[in-house]
mmCIF file of C-alpha atoms in Angstrom:
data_model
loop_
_atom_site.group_PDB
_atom_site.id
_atom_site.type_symbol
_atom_site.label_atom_id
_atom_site.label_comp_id
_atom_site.label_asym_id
_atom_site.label_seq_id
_atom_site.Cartn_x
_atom_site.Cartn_y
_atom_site.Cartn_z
ATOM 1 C CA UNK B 1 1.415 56.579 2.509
ATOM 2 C CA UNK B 2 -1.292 57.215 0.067
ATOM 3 C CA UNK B 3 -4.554 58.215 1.036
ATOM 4 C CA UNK B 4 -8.121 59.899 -0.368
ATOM 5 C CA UNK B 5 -10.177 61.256 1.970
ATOM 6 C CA UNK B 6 -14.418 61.721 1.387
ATOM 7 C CA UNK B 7 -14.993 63.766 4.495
ATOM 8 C CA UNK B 8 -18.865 63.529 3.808
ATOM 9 C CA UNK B 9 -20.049 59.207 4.069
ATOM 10 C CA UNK B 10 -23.675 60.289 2.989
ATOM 11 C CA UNK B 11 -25.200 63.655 1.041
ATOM 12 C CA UNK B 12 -28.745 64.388 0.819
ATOM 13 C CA UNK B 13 -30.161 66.991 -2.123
ATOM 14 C CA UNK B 14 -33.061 68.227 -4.053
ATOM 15 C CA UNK B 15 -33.753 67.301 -7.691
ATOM 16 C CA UNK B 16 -32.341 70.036 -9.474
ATOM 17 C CA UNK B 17 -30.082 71.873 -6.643
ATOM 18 C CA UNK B 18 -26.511 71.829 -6.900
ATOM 19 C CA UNK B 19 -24.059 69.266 -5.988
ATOM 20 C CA UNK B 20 -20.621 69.457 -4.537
ATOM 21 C CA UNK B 21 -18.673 66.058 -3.387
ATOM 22 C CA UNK B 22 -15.210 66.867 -1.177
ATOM 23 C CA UNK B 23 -12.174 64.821 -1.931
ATOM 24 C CA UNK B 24 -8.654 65.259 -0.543
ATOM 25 C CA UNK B 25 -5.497 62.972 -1.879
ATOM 26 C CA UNK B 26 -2.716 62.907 -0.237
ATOM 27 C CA UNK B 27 -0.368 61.906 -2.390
ATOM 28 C CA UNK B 28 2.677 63.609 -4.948
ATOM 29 C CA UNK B 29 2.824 66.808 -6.258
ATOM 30 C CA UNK B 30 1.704 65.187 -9.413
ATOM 31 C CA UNK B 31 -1.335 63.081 -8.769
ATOM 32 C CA UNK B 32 -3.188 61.227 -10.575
ATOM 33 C CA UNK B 33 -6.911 61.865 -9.974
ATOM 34 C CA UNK B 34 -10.287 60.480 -10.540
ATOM 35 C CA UNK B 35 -13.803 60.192 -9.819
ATOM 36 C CA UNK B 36 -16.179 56.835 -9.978
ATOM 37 C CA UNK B 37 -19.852 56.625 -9.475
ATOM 38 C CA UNK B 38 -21.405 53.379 -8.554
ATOM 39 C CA UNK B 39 -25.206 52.852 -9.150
ATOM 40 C CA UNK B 40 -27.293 50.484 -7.241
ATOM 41 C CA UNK B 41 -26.525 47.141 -8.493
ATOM 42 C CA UNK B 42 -24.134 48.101 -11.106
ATOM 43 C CA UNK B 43 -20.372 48.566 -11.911
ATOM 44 C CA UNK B 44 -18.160 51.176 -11.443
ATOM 45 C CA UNK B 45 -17.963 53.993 -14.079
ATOM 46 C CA UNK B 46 -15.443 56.709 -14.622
ATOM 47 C CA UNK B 47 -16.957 60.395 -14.475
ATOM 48 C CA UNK B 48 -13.990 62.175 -15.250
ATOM 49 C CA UNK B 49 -9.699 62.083 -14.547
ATOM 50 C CA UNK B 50 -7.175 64.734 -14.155
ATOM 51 C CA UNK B 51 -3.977 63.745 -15.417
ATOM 52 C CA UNK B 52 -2.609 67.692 -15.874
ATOM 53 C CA UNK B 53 -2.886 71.037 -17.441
ATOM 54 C CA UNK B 54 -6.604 72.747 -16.833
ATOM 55 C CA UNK B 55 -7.659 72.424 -13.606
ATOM 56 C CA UNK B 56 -11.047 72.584 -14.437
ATOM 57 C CA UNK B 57 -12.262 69.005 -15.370
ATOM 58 C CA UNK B 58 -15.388 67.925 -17.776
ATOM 59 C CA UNK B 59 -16.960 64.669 -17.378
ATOM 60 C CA UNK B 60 -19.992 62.725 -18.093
ATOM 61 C CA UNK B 61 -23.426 63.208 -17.163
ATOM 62 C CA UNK B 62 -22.242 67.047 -16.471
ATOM 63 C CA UNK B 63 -20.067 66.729 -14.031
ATOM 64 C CA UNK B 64 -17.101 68.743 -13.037
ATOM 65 C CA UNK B 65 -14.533 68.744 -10.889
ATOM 66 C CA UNK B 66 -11.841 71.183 -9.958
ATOM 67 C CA UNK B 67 -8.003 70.263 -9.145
ATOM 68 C CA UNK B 68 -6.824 72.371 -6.265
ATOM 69 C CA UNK B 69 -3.275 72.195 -5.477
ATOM 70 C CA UNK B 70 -2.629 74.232 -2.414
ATOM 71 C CA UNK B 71 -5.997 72.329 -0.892
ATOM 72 C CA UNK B 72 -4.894 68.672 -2.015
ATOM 73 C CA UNK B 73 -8.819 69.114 -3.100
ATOM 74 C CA UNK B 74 -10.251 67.395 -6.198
ATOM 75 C CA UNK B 75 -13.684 68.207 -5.629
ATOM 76 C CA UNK B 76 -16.576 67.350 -8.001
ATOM 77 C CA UNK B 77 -19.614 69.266 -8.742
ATOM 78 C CA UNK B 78 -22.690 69.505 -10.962
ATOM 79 C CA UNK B 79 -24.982 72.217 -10.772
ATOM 80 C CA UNK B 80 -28.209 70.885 -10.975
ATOM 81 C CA UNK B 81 -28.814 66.866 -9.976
ATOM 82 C CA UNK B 82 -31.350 64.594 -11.531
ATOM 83 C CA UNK B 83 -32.773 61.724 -9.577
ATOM 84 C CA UNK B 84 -30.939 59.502 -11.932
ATOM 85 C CA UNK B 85 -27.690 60.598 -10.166
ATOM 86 C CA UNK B 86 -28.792 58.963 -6.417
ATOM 87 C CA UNK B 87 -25.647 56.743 -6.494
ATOM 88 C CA UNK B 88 -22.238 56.134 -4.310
ATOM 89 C CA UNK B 89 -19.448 58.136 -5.845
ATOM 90 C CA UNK B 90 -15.688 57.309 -5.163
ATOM 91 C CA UNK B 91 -12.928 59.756 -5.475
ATOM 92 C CA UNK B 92 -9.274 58.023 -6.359
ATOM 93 C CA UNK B 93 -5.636 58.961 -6.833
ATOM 94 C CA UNK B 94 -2.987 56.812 -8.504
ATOM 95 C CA UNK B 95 0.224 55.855 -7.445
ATOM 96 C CA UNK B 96 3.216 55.822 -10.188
ATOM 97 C CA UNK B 97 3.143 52.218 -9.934
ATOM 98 C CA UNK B 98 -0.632 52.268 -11.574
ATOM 99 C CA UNK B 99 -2.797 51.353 -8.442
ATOM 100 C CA UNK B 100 -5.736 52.939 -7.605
ATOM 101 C CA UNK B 101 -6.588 53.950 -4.053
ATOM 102 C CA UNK B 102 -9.888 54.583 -3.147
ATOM 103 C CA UNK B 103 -11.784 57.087 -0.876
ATOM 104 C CA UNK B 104 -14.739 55.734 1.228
ATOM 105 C CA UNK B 105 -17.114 56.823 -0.932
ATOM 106 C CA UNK B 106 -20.025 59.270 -0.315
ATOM 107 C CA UNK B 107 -23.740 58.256 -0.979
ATOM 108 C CA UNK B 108 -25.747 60.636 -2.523
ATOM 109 C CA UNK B 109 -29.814 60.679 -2.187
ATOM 110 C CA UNK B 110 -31.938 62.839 -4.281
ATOM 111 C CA UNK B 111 -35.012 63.733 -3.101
ATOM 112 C CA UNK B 112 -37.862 65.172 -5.197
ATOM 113 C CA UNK J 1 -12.691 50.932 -23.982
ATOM 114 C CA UNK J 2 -12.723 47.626 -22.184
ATOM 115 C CA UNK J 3 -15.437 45.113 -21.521
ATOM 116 C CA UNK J 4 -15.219 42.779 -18.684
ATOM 117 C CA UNK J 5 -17.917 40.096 -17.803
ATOM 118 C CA UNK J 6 -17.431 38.378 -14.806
ATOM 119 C CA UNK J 7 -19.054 35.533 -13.469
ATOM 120 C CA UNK J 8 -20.796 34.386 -11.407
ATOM 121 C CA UNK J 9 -22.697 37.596 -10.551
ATOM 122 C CA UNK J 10 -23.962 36.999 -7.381
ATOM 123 C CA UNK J 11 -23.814 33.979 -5.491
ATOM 124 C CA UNK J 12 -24.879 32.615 -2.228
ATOM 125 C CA UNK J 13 -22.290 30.188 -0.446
ATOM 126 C CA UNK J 14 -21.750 28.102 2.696
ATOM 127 C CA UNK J 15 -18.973 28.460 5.451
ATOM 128 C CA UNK J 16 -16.213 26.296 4.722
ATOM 129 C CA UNK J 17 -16.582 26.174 1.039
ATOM 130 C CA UNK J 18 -14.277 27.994 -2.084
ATOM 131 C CA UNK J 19 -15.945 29.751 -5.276
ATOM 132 C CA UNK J 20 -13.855 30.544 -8.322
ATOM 133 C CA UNK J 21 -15.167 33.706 -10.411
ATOM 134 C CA UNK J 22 -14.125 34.304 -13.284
ATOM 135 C CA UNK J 23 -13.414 37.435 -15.743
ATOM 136 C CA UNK J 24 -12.727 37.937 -19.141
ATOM 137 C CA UNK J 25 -12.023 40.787 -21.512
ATOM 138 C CA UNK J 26 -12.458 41.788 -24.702
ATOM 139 C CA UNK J 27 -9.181 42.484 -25.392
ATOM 140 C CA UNK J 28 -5.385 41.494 -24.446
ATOM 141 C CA UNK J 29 -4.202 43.214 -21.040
ATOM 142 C CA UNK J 30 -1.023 43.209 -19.366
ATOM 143 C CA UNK J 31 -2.356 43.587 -16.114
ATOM 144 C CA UNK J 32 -5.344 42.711 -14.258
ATOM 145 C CA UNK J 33 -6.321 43.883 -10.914
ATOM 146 C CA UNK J 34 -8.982 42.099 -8.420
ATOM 147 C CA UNK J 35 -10.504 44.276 -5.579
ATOM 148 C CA UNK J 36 -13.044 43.533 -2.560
ATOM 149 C CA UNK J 37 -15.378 45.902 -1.479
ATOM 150 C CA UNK J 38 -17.690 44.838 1.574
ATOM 151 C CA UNK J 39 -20.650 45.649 2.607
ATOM 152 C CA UNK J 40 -20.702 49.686 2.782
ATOM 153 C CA UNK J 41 -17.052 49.782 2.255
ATOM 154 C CA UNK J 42 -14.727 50.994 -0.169
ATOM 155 C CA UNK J 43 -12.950 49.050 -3.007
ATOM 156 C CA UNK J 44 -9.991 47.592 -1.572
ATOM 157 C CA UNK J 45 -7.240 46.230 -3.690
ATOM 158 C CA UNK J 46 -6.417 42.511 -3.260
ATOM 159 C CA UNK J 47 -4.051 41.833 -5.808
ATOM 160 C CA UNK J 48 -2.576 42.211 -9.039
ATOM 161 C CA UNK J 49 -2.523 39.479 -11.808
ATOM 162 C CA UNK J 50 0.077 39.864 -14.668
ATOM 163 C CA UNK J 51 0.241 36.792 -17.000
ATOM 164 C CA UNK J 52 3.146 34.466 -17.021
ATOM 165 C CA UNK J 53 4.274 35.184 -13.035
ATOM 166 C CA UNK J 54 2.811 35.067 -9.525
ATOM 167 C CA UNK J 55 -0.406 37.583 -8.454
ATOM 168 C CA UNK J 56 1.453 40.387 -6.498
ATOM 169 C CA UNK J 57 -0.616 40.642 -3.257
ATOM 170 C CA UNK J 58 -1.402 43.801 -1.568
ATOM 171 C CA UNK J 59 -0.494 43.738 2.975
ATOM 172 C CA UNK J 60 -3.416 41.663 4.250
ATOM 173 C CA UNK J 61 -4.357 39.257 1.091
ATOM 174 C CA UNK J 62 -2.189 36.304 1.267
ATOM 175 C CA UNK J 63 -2.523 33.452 -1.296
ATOM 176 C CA UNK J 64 -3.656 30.399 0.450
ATOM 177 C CA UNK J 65 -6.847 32.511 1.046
ATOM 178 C CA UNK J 66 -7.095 34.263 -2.181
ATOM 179 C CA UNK J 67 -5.112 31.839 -5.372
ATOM 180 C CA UNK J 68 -5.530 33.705 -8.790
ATOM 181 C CA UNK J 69 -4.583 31.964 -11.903
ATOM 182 C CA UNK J 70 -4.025 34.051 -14.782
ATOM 183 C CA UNK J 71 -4.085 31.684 -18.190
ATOM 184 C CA UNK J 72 -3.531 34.082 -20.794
ATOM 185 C CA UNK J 73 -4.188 37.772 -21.781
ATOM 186 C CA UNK J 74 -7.722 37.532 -21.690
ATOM 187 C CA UNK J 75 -8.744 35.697 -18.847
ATOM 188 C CA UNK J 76 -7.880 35.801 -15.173
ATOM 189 C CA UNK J 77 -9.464 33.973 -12.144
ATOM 190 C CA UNK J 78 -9.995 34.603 -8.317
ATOM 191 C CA UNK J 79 -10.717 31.844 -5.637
ATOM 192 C CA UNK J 80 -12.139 32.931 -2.716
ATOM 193 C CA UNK J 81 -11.061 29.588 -0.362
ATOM 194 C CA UNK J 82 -12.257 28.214 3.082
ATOM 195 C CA UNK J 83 -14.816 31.402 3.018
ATOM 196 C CA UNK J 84 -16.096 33.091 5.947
ATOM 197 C CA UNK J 85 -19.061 35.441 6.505
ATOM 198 C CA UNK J 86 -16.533 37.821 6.547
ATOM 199 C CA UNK J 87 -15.752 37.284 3.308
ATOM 200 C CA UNK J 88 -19.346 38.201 2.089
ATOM 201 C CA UNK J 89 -18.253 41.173 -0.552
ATOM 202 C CA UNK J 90 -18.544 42.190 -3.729
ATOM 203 C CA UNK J 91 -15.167 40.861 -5.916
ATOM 204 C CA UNK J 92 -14.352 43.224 -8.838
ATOM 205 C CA UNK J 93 -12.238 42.528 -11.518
ATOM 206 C CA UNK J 94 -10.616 45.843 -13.452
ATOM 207 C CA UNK J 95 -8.364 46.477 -16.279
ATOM 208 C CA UNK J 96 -6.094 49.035 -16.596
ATOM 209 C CA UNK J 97 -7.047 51.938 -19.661
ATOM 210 C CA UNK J 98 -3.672 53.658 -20.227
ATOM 211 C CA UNK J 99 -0.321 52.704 -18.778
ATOM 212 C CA UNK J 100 0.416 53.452 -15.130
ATOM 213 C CA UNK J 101 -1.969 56.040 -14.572
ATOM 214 C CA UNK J 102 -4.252 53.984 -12.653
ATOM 215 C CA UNK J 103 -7.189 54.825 -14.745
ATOM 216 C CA UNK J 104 -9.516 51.675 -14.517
ATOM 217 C CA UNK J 105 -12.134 49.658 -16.355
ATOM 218 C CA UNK J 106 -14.198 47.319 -14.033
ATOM 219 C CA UNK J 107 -16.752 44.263 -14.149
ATOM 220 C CA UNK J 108 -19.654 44.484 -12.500
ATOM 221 C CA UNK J 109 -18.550 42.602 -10.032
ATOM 222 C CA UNK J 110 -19.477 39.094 -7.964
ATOM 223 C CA UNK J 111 -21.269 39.329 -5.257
ATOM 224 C CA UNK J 112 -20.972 37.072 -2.808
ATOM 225 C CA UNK J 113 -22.987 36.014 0.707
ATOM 226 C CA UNK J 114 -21.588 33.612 2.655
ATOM 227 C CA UNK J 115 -23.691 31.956 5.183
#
């Protein structure tokens, strides 16, 4: 069965260190991968997908996140937070039918 | 890109009782998927609403508890019957962006408290 694990539920860091966020999928030699954030109160957006080709992902609000095969990793990173980024951040993979299946999320706190 | 308003928000509601929310898009969709995530959870998928047929629900939603009517392209609704405390969750509507890939647009979401 399909499954995306967030081994860390809650990640605390200092404005302006570096962030790294663990995901593992479990699912297809070709998966389908993404990352969400969620801010307090609002919807979910999409930071960035890997579909195929570069590992190496861009995203929004410069984010990145790195496709590793042979660790059924996807993990994301950004190398120096801003308090604006204290949010709950889902990792996904996608089935071939379409569905998304979410991680448990990990919620990040930025402290000054 | 995709925008979905949903409706209500956020809503208070008492054992015993059903709420309807409702979401529209922008634009025409295929398929429209409605998820659950409770309180310090993940997102959950309940089911999937394609127009013109049944909601395919995912193990653990059944339909008595969870009807969805699904009118036309646009528009797609989710009744949350006979609610619980349990049931107290926020109920997200999504579209899909690109064909079976899984890559979603979502509504900000209804949140509900039931008392």
């Amino acid at each position: 069965a399909q499954s995306v694990t967030q081994p860390d539920i809650h990640i605390t860091v200092s404005e302006g260190a570096s962030l790294e966020l663990r995901c593992n999928y479990s699912y297809g030699a070709t998966p389908y991968l993404f990352w969400y954030v969620q801010s307090p109160g609002q919807g979910l957006q999409l930071l960035l997908k890997y579909f195929s080709g570069d590992t190496l992902v861009q995203g929004i609000k410069g984010f990145e996140a790195e496709f590793k095969r042979s660790q059924s990793s996807f993990n994301l990173r950004k190398p120096s937070v801003h308090w604006s980024d204290a949010a709950e951040y889902f990792c996904a993979e996608s089935d071939s039918w379409g569905k998304l299946q979410f991680g448990a999320g990990t919620q990040v706190v930025v402290t000054p | 890109s995709a925008v979905i308003s949903q409706k209500p928000s956020r809503d208070i509601c008492q054992r015993g009782t059903s709420l309807t929310i409702q979401c529209q898009v922008d634009s025409q969709v295929t398929m429209m998927f409605w998820y659950r995530q409770q309180p310090g959870q993940s997102l959950t998928l309940i089911a999937t609403a394609n127009q013109g047929s049944e909601a395919t629900y995912e193990s653990g939603f059944v339909i008595d508890k969870f009807p969805i009517s699904r009118p036309n392209l646009t528009f797609s609704t989710l009744t949350v019957s006979n609610m619980s405390p349990e049931d107290s969750s926020i109920y997200l509507c999504s579209v899909p962006t690109a064909a079976n890939t899984g890559e979603l647009f979502f509504g900000e979401g209804s949140r509900l408290t039931v008392l």
